Short mmCIF file of C-alpha atoms in Angstrom, two decimals:
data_model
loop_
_atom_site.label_atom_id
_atom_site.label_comp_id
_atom_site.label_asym_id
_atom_site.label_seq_id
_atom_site.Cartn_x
_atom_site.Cartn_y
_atom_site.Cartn_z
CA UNK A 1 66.07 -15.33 -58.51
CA UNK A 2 64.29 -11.97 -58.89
CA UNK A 3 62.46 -9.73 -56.69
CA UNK A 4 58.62 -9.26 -57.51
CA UNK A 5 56.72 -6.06 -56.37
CA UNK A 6 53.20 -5.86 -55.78
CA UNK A 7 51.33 -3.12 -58.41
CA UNK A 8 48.79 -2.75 -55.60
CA UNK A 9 50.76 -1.58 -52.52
CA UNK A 10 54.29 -1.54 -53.67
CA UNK A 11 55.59 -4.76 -51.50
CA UNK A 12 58.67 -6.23 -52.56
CA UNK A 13 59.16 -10.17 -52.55
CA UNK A 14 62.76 -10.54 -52.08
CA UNK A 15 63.70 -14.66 -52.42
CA UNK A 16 66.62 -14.07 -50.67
CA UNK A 17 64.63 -12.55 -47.74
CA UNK A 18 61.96 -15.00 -47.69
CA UNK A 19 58.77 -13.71 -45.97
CA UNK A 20 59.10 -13.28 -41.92
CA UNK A 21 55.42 -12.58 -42.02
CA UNK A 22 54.09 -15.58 -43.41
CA UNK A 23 57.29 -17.99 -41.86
CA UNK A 24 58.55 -18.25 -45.52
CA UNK A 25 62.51 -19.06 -45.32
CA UNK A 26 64.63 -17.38 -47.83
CA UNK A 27 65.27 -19.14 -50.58
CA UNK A 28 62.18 -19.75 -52.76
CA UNK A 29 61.69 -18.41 -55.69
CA UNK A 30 58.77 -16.48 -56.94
CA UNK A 31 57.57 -18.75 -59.40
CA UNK A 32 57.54 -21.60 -57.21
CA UNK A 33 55.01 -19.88 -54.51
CA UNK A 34 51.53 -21.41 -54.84
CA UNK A 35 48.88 -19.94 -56.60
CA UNK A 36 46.74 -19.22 -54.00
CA UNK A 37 49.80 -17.30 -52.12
CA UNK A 38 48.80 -13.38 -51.52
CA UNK A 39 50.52 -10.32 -50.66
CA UNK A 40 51.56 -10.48 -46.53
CA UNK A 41 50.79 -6.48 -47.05
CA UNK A 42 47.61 -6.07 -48.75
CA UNK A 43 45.91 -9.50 -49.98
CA UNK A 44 46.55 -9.03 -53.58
CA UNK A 45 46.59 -12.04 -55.15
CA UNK A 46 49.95 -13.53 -57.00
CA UNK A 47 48.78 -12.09 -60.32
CA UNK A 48 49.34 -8.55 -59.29
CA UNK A 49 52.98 -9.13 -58.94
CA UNK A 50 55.35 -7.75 -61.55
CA UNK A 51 59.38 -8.00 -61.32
CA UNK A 52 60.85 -5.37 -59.45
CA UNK B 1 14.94 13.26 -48.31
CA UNK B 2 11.98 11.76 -50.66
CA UNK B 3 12.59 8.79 -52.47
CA UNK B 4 12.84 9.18 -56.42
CA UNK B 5 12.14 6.82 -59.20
CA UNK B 6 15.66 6.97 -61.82
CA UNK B 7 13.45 4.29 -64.14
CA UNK B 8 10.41 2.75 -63.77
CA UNK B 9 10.51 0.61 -60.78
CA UNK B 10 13.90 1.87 -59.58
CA UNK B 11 13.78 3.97 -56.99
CA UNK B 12 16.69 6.29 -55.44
CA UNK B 13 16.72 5.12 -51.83
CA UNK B 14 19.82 6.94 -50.41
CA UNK B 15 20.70 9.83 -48.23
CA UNK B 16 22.23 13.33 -48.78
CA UNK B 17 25.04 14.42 -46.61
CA UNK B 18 25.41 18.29 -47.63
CA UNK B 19 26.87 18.71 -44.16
CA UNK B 20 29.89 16.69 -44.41
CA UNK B 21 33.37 17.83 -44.32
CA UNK B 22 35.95 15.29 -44.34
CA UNK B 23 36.00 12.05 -45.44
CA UNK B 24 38.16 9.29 -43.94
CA UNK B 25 39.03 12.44 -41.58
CA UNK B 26 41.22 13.25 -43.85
CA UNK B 27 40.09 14.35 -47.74
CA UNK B 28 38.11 17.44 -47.45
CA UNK B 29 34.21 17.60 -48.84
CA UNK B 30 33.70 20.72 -50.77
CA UNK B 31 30.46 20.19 -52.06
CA UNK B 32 29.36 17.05 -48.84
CA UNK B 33 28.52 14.32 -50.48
CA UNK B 34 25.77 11.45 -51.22
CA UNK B 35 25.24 7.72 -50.30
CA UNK B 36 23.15 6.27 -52.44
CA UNK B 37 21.50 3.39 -52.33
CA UNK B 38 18.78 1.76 -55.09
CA UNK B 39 15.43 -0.53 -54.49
CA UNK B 40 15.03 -2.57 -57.83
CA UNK B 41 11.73 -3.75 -57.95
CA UNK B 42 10.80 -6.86 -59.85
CA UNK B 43 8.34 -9.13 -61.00
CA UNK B 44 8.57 -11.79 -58.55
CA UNK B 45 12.01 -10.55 -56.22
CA UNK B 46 12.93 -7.01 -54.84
CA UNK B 47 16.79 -6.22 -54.44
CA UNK B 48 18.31 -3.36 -52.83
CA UNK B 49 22.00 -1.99 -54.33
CA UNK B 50 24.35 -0.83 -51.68
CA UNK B 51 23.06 0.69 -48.26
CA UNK B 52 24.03 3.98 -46.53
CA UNK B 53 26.60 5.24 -44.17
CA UNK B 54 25.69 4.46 -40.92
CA UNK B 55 24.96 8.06 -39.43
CA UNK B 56 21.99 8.22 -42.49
CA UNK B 57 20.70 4.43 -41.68
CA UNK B 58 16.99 6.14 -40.69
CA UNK B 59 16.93 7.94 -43.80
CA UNK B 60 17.20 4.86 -45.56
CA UNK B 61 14.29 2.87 -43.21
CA UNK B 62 12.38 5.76 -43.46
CA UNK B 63 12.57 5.73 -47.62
CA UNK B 64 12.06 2.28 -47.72
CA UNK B 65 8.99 2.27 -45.56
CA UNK B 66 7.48 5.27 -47.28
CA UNK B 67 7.60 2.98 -50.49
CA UNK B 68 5.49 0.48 -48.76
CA UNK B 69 8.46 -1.92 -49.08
CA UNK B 70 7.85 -5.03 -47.03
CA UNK B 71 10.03 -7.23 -48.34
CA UNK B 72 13.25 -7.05 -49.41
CA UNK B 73 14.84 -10.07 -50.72
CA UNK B 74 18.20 -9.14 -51.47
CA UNK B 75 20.65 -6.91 -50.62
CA UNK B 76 23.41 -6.67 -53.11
CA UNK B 77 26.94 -5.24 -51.42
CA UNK B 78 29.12 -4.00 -54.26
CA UNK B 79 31.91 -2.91 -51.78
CA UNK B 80 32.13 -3.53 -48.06
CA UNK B 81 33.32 0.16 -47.07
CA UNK B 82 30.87 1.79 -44.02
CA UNK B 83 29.87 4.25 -46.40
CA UNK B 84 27.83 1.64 -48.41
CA UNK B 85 27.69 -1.06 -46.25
CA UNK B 86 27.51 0.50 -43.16
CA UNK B 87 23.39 0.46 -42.89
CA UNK B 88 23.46 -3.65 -43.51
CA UNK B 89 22.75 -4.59 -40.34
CA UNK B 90 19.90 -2.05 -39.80
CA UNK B 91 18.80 -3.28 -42.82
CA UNK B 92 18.80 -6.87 -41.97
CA UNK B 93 17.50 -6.07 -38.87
CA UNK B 94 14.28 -4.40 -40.62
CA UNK B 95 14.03 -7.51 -43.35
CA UNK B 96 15.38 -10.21 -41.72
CA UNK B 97 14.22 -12.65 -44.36
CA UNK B 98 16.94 -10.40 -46.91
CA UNK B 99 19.71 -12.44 -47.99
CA UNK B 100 22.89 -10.89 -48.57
CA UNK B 101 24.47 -10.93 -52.44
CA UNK B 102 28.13 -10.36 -52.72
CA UNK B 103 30.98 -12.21 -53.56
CA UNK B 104 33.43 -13.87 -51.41
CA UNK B 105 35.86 -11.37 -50.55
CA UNK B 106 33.78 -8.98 -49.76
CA UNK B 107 31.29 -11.45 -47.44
CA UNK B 108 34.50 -12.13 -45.57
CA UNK B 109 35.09 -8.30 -44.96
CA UNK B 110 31.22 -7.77 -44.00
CA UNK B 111 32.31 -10.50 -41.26
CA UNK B 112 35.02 -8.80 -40.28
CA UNK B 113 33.92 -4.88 -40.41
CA UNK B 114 30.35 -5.44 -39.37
CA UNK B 115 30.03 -8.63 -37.45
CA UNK B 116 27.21 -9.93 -40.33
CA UNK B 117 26.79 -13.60 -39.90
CA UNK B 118 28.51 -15.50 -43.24
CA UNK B 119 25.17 -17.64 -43.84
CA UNK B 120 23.17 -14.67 -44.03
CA UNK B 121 25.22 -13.99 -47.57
CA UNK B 122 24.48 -15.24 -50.85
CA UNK B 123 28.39 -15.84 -52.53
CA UNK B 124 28.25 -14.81 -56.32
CA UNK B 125 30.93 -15.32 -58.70
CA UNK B 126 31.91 -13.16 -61.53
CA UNK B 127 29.28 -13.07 -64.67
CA UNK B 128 26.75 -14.68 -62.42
CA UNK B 129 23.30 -13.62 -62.89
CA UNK B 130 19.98 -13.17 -60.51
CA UNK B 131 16.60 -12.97 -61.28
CA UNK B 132 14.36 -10.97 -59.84
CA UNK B 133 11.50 -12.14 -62.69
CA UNK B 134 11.22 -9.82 -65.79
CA UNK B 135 14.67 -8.12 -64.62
CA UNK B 136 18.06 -9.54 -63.87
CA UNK B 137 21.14 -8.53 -62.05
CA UNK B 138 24.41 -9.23 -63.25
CA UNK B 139 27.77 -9.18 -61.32
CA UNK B 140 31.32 -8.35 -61.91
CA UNK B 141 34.20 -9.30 -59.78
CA UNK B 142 36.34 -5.56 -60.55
CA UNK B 143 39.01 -6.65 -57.61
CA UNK B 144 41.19 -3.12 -56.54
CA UNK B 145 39.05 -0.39 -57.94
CA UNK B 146 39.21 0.96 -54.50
CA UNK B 147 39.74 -2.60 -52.02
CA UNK B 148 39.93 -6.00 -52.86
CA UNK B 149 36.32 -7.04 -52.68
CA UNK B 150 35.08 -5.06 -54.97
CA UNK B 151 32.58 -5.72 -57.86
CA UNK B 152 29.90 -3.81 -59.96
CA UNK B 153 26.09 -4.53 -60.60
CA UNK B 154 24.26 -4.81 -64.56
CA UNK B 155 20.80 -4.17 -64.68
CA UNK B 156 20.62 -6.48 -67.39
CA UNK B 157 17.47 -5.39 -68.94
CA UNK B 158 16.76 -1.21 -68.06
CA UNK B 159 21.20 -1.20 -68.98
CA UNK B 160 21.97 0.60 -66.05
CA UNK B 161 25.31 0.15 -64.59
CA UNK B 162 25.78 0.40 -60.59
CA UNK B 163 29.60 0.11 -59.81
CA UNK B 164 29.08 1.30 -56.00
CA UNK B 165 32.63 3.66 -55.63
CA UNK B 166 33.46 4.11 -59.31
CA UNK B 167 32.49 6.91 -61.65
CA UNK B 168 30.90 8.72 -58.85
CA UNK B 169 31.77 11.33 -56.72
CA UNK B 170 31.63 13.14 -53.74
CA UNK B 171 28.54 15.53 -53.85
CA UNK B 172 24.92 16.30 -52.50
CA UNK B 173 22.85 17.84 -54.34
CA UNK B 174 19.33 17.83 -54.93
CA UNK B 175 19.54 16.85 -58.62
CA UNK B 176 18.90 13.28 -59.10
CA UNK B 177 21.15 13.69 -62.09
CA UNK B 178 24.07 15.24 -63.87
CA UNK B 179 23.10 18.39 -65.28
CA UNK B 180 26.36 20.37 -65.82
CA UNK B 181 29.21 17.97 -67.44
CA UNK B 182 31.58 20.41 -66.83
CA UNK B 183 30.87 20.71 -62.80
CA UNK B 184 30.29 16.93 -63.36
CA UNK B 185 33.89 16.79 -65.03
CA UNK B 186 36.16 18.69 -62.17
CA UNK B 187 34.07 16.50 -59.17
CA UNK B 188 34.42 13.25 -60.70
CA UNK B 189 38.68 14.18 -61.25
CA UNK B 190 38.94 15.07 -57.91
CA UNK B 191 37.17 12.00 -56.91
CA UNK B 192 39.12 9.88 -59.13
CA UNK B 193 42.65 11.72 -57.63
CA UNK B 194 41.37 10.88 -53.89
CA UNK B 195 40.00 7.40 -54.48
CA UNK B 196 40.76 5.48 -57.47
CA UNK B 197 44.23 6.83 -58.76
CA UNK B 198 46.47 4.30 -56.70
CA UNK B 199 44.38 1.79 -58.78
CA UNK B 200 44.56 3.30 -61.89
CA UNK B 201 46.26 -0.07 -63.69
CA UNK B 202 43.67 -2.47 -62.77
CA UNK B 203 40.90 0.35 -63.15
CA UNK B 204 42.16 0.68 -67.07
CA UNK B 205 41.66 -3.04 -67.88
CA UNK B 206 38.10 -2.60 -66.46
CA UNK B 207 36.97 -0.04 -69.19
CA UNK B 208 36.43 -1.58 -72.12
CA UNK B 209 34.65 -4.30 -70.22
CA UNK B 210 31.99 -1.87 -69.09
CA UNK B 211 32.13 -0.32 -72.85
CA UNK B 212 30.75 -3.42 -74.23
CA UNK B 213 27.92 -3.55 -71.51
CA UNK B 214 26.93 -0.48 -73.67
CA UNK B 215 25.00 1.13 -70.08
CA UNK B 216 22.38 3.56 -70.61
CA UNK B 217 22.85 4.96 -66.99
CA UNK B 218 25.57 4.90 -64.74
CA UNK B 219 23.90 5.44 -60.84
CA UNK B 220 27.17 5.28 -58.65
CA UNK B 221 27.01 5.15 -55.20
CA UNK B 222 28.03 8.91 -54.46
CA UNK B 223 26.75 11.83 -56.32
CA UNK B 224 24.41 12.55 -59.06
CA UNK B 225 23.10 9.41 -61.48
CA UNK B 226 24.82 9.75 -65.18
CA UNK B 227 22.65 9.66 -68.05
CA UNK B 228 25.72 10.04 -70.32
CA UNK B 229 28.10 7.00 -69.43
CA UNK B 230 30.49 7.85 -72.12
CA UNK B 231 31.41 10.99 -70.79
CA UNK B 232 32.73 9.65 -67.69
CA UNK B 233 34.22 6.44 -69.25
CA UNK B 234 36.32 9.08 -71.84
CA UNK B 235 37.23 10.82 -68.94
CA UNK B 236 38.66 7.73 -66.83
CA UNK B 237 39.92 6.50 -69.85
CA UNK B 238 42.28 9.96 -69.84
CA UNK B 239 43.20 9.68 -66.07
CA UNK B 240 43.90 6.27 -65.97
CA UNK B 241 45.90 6.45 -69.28
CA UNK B 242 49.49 6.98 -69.49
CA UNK B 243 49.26 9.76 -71.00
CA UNK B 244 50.66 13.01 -68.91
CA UNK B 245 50.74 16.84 -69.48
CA UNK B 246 52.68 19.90 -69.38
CA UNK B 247 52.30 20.62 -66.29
CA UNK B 248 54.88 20.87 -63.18
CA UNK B 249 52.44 20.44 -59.86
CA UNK B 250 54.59 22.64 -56.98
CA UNK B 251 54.01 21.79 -53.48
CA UNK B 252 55.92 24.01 -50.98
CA UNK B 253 56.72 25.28 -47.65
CA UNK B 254 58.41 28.93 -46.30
CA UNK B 255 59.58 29.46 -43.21
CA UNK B 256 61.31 32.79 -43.55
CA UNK B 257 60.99 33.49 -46.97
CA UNK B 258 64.14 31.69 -49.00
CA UNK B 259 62.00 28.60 -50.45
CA UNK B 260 59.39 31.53 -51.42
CA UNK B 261 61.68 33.15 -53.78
CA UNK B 262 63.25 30.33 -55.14
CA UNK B 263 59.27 28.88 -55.83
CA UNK B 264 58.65 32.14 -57.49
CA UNK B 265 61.67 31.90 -59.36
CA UNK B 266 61.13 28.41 -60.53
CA UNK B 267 57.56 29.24 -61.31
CA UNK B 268 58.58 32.33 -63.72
CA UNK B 269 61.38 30.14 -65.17
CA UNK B 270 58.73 27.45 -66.25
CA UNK B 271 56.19 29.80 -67.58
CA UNK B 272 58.76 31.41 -69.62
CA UNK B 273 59.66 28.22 -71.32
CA UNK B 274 56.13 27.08 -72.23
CA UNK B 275 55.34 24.60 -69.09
CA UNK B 276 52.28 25.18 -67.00
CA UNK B 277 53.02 25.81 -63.41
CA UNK B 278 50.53 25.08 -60.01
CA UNK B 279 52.56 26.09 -57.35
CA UNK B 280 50.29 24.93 -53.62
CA UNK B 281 51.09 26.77 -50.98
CA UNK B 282 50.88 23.58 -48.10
CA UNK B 283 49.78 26.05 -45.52
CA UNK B 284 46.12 26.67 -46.91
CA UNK B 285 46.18 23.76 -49.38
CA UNK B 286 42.90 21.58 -50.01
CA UNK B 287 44.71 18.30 -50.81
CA UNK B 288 42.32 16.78 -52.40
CA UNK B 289 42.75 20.15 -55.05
CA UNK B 290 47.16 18.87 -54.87
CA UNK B 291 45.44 15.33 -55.60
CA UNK B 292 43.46 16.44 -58.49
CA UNK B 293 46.54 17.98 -59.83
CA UNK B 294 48.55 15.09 -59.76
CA UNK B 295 45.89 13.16 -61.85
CA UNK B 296 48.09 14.26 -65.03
CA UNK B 297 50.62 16.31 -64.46
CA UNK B 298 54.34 15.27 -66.06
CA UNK B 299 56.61 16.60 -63.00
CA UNK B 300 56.74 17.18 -59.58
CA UNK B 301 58.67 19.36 -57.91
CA UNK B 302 58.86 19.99 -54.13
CA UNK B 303 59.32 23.21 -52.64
CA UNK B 304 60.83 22.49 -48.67
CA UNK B 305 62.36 24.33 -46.33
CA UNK B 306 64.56 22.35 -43.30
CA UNK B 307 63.59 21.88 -40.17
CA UNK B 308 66.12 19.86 -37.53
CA UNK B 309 68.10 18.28 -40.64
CA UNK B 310 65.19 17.37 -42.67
CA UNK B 311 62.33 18.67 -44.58
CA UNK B 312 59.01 20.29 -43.48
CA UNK B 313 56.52 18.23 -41.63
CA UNK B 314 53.82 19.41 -43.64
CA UNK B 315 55.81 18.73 -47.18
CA UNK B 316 56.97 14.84 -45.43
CA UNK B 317 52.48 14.75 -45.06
CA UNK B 318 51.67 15.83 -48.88
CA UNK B 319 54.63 13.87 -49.99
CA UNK B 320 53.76 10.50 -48.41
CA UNK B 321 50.34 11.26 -49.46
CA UNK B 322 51.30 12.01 -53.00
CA UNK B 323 53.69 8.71 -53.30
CA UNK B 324 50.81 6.68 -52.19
CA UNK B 325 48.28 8.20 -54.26
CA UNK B 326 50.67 6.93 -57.46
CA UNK B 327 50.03 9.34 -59.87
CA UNK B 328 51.74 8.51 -63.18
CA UNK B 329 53.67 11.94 -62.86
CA UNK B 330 57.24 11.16 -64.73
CA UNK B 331 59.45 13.34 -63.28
CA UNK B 332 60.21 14.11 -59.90
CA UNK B 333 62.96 17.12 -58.18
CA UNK B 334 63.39 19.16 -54.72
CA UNK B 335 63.76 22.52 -53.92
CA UNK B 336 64.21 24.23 -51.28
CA UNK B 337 66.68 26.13 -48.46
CA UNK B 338 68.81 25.78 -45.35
CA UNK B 339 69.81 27.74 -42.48
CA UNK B 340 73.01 25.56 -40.98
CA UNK B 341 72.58 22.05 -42.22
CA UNK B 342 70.27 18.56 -43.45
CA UNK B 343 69.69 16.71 -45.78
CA UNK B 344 65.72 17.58 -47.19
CA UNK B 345 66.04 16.68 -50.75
CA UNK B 346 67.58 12.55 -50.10
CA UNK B 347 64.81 12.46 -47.37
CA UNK B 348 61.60 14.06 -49.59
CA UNK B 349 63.59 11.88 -53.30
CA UNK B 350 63.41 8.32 -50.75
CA UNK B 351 59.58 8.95 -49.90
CA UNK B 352 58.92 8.25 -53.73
CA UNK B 353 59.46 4.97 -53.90
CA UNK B 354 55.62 4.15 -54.61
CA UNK B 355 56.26 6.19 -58.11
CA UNK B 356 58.43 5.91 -61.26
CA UNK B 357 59.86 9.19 -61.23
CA UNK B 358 63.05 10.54 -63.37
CA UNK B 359 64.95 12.41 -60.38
CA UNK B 360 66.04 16.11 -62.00
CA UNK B 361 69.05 17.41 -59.84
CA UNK B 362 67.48 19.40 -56.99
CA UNK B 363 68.23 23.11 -56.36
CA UNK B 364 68.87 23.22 -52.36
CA UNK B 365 70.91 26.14 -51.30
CA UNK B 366 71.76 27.78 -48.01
CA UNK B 367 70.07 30.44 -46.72
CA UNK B 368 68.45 33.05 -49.09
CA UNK B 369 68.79 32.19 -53.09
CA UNK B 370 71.94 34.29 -54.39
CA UNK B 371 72.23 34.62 -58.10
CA UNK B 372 73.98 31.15 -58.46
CA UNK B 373 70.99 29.35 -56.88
CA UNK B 374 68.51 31.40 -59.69
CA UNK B 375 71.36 30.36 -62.42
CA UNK B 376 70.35 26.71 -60.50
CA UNK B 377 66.50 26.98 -60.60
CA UNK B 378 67.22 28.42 -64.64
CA UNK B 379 69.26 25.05 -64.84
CA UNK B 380 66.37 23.11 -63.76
CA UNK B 381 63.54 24.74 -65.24
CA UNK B 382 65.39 23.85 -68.40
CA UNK B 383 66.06 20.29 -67.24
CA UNK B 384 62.02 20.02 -66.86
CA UNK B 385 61.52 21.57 -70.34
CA UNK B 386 63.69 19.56 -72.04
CA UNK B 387 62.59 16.43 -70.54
CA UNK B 388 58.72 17.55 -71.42
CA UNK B 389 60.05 18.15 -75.29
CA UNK B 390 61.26 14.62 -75.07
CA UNK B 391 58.40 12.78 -73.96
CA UNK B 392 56.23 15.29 -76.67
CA UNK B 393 54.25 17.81 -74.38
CA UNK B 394 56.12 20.43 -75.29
#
């Protein structure tokens, strides 16, 4: 699974992590997050994710 | 301040701020700066663009009685910042019957900065149109060229472009428009350096889209209204580019003198192999000039002296500044002296993690620079040359 990092604030999603911020488990993969989902940091939408 | 019409039936609404010294108490205002705001007067509907920063809301009444407005039917909001938004509930106040046009982003933030109630606002989606009767308005979602919300306004039928926070810049002055391109040129940089430059990637895929608008007039929110659009859209089109120069931008630091030399060193070393050199002395250093350097430059290299084990307060401020200001810099090293210990360069190297920066071997030595830390600094200055050959800017 790969990390993705957010071009507008530099946030890393980390699978293995999950997201503490949002109650996301470890586990998921990047792909599989919803299309609505948004940056826990800034609010940038999905789309503005590249892979670390 | 009076009132002036830009076209016919478009007045200049705003205030002038030549007093201001700091924005966001923290970029410094050499030259103040403006907040303009725009009546559009139609046929059959009257729109305002933007407001004013809150401390100028009067000066914005004041204009809009002295017009004779008495109606106002909408407000458009281009970007929810205080600045430009700040006077909306003033404004509201003044024309209750007003409705709010912005998209939903930013309606959410107007809730949530300035308390304005959510049915007051008129949600508009991107490429949706308003008529005001023989003119329309035309919006633009441009998310992240500056905050999330924000979006740009098309007179469709006069062509003039009002994109609130881009392509303007900080500056009052009683022109109503850009008269010297070259002034024009060095405000608008720093502007861009300050503002925009953390957003250059989505900023770039917005250029070509306000190409084909073809506008005959850019009136931005701050500064002077452009008459020449292309001049600033060939200019962002540089900056947000990927393109870098020969340039090495030098902040620094001396305590007692070591870091000094070894900056002068460095400096003469670089100028002596063809690379341009802007060494900043942090103690009297306008950052918003280190920001406007950054805008292109191909390396950075920081100049630090240690303080209990680490670097420079004032270098770990311009750094963390300069990592979250992204500039597309390439190439990244640390100078710099120690009296008994620390570890400056790992510390000042792991604030960059916000750029994509080539690390060059730093040059930290202990105390004064002997002639094995200026065979070092040689070493490096070489390093940067090389690595500016490679990429084709040398």
């Amino acid at each position: 699974m790969d990390r993705y990092v957010c071009t507008i604030c530099g946030h890393v999603y980390d699978p293995e992590k999950g997201e503490p911020r949002l109650d996301l488990p470890p586990g998921k993969a990047f792909e599989e997050l919803q299309n609505d989902w948004q940056c826990p940091v800034c609010f940038a939408d999905k789309d503005k994710f590249v892979k670390a | 301040m009076a009132a002036r019409e830009i076209a016919k039936g478009i007045c200049w609404v705003g205030a002038l701020d030549f007093d201001r010294r700091l924005f966001d108490e923290l970029i410094p205002l050499p030259e103040g700066t403006s907040y303009n705001s725009y009546l559009i007067r139609g046929s059959t509907k009257t729109a305002l663009i933007d407001t004013v920063d809150p401390k100028k809301e009067e000066e914005l009444i004041v204009n809009l009685i002295k017009l004779g407005i008495e109606q106002i039917d909408y407000i458009v909001i281009n970007h929810a910042e205080q600045d430009h938004a700040g006077s909306l509930p003033m404004v509201l106040e003044m024309y209750p019957r007003a409705k709010v046009v912005t998209n939903e982003k930013c309606r959410d933030l107007l809730v949530a900065l300035l308390q304005i109630a959510p049915e007051s606002v008129m949600v508009v989606k991107d490429g949706d149109t308003l008529s005001l009767g023989d003119r329309t308005l035309r919006f633009f979602l441009t998310p992240w060229t500056h905050w999330p919300e924000t979006q740009i306004t098309f007179l469709v039928e006069d062509k003039i472009l009002f994109p609130c926070d881009l392509f303007g810049f900080h500056q009052a002055t009683s022109e109503l428009y850009i008269t010297n391109e070259a002034d024009a040129y060095r405000s608008a940089k720093r502007y861009y350096a300050e503002i925009m430059m953390p957003f250059r990637n989505s900023i770039r895929g917005y250029i070509q889209k306000v190409r084909d608008l073809d506008p005959a007039m850019i009136a931005p929110s701050h500064g002077p209204v452009n008459r020449n659009p292309k001049f600033i859209l060939d200019a962002y089109a540089d900056w947000v580019s990927d393109d870098v120069k020969n340039v090495v931008v030098l902040p620094y630091i001396s305590m007692h003198g070591s870091t000094q030399k070894m900056v002068d060193h460095l400096t003469g070393a670089l100028i002596q192999r063809g690379v341009d050199v802007k060494p900043f002395n942090l103690t009297h250093t306008d950052i918003g000039e280190l920001a406007y350097s950054l805008v292109d430059a191909a390396t950075v290299v920081v100049g630090t002296p240690t303080v209990l084990f680490g670097p420079h307060p004032q270098i770990v401020y311009a750094t963390y500044l300069a990592n979250v200001l992204k500039p597309k810099v390439r190439f990244a090293s640390v100078i710099g002296s120690f009296g008994w210990g620390g570890k400056a360069a790992e510390t000042i190297v792991k604030m960059l993690d916000h750029v994509k920066v080539e690390v060059l071997e730093p040059v930290v030595i202990k105390g004064l620079p002997d002639e094995a830390a200026l065979v070092a600094l040689n070493r490096l200055a070489d390093d940067i040359a090389k690595k500016h050959k490679e990429i084709g800017i040398l």
